[in-house]
Tab-separated table of C-alpha atoms in Angstrom:
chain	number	residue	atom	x	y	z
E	1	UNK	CA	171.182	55.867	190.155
E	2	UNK	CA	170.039	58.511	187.300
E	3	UNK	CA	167.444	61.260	188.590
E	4	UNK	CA	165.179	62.424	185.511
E	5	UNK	CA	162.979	65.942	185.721
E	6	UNK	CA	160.989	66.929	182.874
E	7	UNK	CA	159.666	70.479	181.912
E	8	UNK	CA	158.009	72.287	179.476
E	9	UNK	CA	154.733	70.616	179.380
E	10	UNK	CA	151.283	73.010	179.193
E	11	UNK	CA	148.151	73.764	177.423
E	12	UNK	CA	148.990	74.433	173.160
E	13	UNK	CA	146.482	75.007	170.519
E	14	UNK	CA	146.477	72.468	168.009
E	15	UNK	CA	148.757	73.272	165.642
E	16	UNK	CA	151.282	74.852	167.819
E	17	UNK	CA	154.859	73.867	169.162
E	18	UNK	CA	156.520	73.114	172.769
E	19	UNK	CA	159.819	71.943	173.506
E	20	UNK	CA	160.208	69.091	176.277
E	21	UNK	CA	163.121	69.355	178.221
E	22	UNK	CA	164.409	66.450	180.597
E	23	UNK	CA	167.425	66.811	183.123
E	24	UNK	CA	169.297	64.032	184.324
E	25	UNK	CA	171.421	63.973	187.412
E	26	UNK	CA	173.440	60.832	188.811
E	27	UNK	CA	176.015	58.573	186.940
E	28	UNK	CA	177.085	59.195	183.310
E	29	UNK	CA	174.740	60.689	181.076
E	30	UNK	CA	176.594	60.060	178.282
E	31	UNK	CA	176.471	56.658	178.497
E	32	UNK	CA	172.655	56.550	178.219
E	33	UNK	CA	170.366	56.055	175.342
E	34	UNK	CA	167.123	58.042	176.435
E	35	UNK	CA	163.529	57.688	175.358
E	36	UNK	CA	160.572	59.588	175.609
E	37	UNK	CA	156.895	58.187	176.065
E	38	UNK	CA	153.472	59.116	176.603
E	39	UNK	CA	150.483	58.220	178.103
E	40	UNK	CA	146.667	59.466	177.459
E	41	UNK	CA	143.977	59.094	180.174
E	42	UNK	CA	142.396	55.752	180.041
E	43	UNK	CA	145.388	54.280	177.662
E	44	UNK	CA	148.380	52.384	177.776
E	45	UNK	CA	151.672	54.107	177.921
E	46	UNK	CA	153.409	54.045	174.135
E	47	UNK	CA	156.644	54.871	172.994
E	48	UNK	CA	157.503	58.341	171.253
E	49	UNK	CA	160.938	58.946	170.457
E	50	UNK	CA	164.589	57.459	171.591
E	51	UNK	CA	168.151	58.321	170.954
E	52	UNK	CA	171.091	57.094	171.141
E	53	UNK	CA	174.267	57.708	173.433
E	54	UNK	CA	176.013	59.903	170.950
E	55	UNK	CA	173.154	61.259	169.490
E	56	UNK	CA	173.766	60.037	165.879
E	57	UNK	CA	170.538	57.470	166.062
E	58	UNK	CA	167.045	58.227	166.675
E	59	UNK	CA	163.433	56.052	166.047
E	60	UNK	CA	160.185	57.508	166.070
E	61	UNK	CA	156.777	55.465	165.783
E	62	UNK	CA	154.412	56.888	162.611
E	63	UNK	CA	152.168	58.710	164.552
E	64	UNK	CA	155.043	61.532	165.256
E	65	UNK	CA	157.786	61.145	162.732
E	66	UNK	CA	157.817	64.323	160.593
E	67	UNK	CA	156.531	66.162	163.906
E	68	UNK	CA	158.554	65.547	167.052
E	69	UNK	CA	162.375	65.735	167.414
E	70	UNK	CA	164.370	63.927	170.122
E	71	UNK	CA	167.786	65.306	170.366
E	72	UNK	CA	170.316	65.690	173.399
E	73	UNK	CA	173.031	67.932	174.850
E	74	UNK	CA	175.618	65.805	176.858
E	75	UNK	CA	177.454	68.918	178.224
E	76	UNK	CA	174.173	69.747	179.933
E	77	UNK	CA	172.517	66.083	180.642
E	78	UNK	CA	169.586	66.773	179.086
E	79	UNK	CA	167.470	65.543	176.613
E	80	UNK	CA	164.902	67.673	174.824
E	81	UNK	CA	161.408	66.583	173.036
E	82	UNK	CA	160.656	69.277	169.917
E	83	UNK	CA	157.421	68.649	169.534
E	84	UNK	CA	155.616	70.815	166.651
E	85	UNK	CA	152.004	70.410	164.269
E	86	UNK	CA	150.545	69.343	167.654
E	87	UNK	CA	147.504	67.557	167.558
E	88	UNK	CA	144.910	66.731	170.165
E	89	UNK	CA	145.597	63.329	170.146
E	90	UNK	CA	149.103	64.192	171.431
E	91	UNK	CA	147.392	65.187	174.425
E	92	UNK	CA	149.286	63.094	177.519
E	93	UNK	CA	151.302	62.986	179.995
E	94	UNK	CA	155.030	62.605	178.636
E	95	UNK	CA	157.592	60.798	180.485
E	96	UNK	CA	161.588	60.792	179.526
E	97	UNK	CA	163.136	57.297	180.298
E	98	UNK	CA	166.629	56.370	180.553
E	99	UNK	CA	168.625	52.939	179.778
E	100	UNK	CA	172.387	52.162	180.251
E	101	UNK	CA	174.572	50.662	177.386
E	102	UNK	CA	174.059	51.196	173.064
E	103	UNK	CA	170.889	50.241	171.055
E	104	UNK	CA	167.613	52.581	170.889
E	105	UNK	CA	165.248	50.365	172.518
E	106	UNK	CA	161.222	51.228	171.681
E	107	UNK	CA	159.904	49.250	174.511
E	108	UNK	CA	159.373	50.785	178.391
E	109	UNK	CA	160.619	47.383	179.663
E	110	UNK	CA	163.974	48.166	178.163
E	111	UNK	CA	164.260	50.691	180.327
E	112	UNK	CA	166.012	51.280	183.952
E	113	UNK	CA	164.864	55.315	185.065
E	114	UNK	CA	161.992	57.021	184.478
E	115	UNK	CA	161.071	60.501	185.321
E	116	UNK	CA	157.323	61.786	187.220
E	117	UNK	CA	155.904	63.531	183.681
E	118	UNK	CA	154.810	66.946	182.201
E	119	UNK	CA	151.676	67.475	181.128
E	120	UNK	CA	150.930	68.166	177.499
E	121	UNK	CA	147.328	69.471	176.859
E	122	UNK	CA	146.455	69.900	173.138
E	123	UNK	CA	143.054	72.103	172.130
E	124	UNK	CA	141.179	72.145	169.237
């Protein structure tokens, strides 16, 4: 069983930068590829960023390449969400989301453990 807490989420003008953080606890972290998603009052939940087990693969959709930056710290089983040029549209609630074995998997079904979310709230 893999326990997942994220931090870091608050209220940003657009424009502006926070850093997601996500802490894992339970079997090997290493071994997991981890994603992040999000989801926006009244919408579905959508994919935002994944990485690999080692680190050395990531995937972003459109709407956040160039913007967001998944990356990961074994040592410290945690996985971090750098998320600058915030929008309002980023406003949502952001989940971390963890699946045994290789590949970077974009869809939520792929995955086995999910954490309970961190508010990101984007002004204009």
């Amino acid at each position: 069983q893999v326990q997942l807490v994220e931090s870091g989420g608050g209220l940003v003008q657009a424009g502006g930068s926070l850093r997601l953080s996500c802490a894992a606890s339970g079997r090997t972290f290493s071994s997991y590829s981890l994603g992040w998603f999000r989801q926006a009052p009244g919408k579905e939940r959508e994919f935002v960023a994944v990485i690999n087990w080692s680190g050395g693969s990531t995937n972003y959709p459109d709407s956040v390449k160039g913007r967001f930056t998944i990356s990961r710290d074994n040592a410290k089983n945690t996985v971090y969400l750098q998320m600058n040029s915030l929008k309002p549209e980023d406003t949502a609630v952001y989940y971390c989301a963890a699946r045994e074995g290789l590949g970077i998997p974009i869809s939520q079904g792929r995955y086995d453990y999910w954490g309970q979310g961190t508010q990101v709230t984007v002004s204009s």
